[in-house]
mmCIF file of C-alpha atoms in Angstrom:
data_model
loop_
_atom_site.group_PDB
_atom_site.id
_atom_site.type_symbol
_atom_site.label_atom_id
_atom_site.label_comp_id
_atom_site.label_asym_id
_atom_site.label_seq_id
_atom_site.Cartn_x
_atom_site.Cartn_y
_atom_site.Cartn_z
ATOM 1 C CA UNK V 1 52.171 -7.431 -40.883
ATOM 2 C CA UNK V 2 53.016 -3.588 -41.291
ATOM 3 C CA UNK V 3 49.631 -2.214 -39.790
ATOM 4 C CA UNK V 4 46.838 -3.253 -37.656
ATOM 5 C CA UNK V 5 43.754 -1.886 -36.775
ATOM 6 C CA UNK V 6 43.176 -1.719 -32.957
ATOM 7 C CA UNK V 7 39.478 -0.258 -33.327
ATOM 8 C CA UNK V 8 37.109 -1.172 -35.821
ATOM 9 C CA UNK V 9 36.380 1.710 -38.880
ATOM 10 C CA UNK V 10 34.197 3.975 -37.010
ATOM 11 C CA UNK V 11 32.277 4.469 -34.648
ATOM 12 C CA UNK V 12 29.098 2.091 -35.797
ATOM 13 C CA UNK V 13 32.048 -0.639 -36.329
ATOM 14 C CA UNK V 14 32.555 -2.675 -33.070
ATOM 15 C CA UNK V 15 35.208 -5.053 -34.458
ATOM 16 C CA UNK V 16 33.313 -7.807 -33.143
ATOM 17 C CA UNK V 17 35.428 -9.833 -36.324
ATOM 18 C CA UNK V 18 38.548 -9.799 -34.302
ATOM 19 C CA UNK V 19 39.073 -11.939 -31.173
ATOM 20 C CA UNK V 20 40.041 -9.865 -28.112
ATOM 21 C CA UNK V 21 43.044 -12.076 -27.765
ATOM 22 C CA UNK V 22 44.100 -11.576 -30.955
ATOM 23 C CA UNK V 23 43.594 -7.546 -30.208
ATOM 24 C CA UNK V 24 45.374 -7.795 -27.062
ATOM 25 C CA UNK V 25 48.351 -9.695 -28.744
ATOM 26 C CA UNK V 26 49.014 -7.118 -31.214
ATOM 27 C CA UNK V 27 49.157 -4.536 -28.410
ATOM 28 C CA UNK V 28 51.562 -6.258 -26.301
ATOM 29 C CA UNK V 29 53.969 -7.688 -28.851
ATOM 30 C CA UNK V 30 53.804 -6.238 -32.357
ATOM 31 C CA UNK V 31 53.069 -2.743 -31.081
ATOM 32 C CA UNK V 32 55.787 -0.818 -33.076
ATOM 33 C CA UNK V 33 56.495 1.883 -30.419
ATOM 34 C CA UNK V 34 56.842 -1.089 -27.792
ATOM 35 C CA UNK V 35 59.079 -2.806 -30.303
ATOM 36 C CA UNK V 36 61.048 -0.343 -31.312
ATOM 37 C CA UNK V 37 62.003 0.863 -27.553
ATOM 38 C CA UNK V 38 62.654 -3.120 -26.783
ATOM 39 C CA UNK V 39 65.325 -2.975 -30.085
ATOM 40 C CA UNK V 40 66.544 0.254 -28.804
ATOM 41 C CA UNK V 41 67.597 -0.809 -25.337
ATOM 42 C CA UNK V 42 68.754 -4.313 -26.805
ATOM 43 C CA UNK V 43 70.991 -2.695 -29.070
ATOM 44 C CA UNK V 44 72.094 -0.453 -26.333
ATOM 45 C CA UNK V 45 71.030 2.762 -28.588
ATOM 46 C CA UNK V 46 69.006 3.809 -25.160
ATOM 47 C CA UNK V 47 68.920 2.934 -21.949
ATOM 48 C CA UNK V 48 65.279 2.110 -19.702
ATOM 49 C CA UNK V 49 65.808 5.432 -18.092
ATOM 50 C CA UNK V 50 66.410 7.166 -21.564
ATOM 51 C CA UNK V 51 62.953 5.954 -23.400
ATOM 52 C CA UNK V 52 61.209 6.466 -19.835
ATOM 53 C CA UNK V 53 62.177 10.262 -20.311
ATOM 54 C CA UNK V 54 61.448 10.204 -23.657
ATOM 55 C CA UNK V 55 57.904 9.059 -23.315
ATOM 56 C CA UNK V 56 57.261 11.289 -20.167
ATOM 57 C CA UNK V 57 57.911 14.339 -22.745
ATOM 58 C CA UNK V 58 55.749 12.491 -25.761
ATOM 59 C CA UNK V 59 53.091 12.273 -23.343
ATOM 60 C CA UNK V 60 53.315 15.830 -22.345
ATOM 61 C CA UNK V 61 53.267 17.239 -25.584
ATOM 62 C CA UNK V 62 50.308 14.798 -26.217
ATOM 63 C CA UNK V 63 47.956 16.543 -23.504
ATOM 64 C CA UNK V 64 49.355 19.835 -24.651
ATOM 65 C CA UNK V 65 48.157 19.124 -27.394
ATOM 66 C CA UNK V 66 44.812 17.711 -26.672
ATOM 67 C CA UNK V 67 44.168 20.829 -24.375
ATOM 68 C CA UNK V 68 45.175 23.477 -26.851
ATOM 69 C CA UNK V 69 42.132 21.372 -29.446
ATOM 70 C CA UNK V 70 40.273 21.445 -27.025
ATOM 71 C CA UNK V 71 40.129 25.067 -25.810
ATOM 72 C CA UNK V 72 40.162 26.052 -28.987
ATOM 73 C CA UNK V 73 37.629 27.919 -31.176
ATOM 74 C CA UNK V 74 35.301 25.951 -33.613
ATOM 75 C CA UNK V 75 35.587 27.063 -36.931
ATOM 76 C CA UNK V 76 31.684 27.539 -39.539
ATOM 77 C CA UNK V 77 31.753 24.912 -41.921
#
């Protein structure tokens, strides 16, 4: 499988077709950020302490991000 949807299609879709097993399965070990830092540190490309750093910064940029939509002006439609 190349893609799966954790979330249904919208909002008025509450994915009640999907198991929560099945959802939480996918998430723990087909999760391709998870599985690529498990191939990384297996193939000794990066250590644990590497990807840690890594994902401290990715999450930092994330709420950068996230703060910068969210202070910022609407724009008319």
């Amino acid at each position: 499988m190349k893609t799966y949807r954790y979330r249904g299609h919208s909002m008025s879709d509450p994915a009640t077709y999907r198991l929560k097993e099945e959802v939480e399965d996918m998430k723990q070990n087909h999760d391709p950020i998870g599985t690529l830092k498990k191939y990384m540190i297996d193939n000794k490309i990066a250590s644990e302490e590497e990807c840690k750093v890594i994902d401290k910064e990715v999450r930092g940029f994330r709420k950068k991000s996230e703060d910068f939509a969210k202070n910022s002006k609407k724009t008319k439609r």
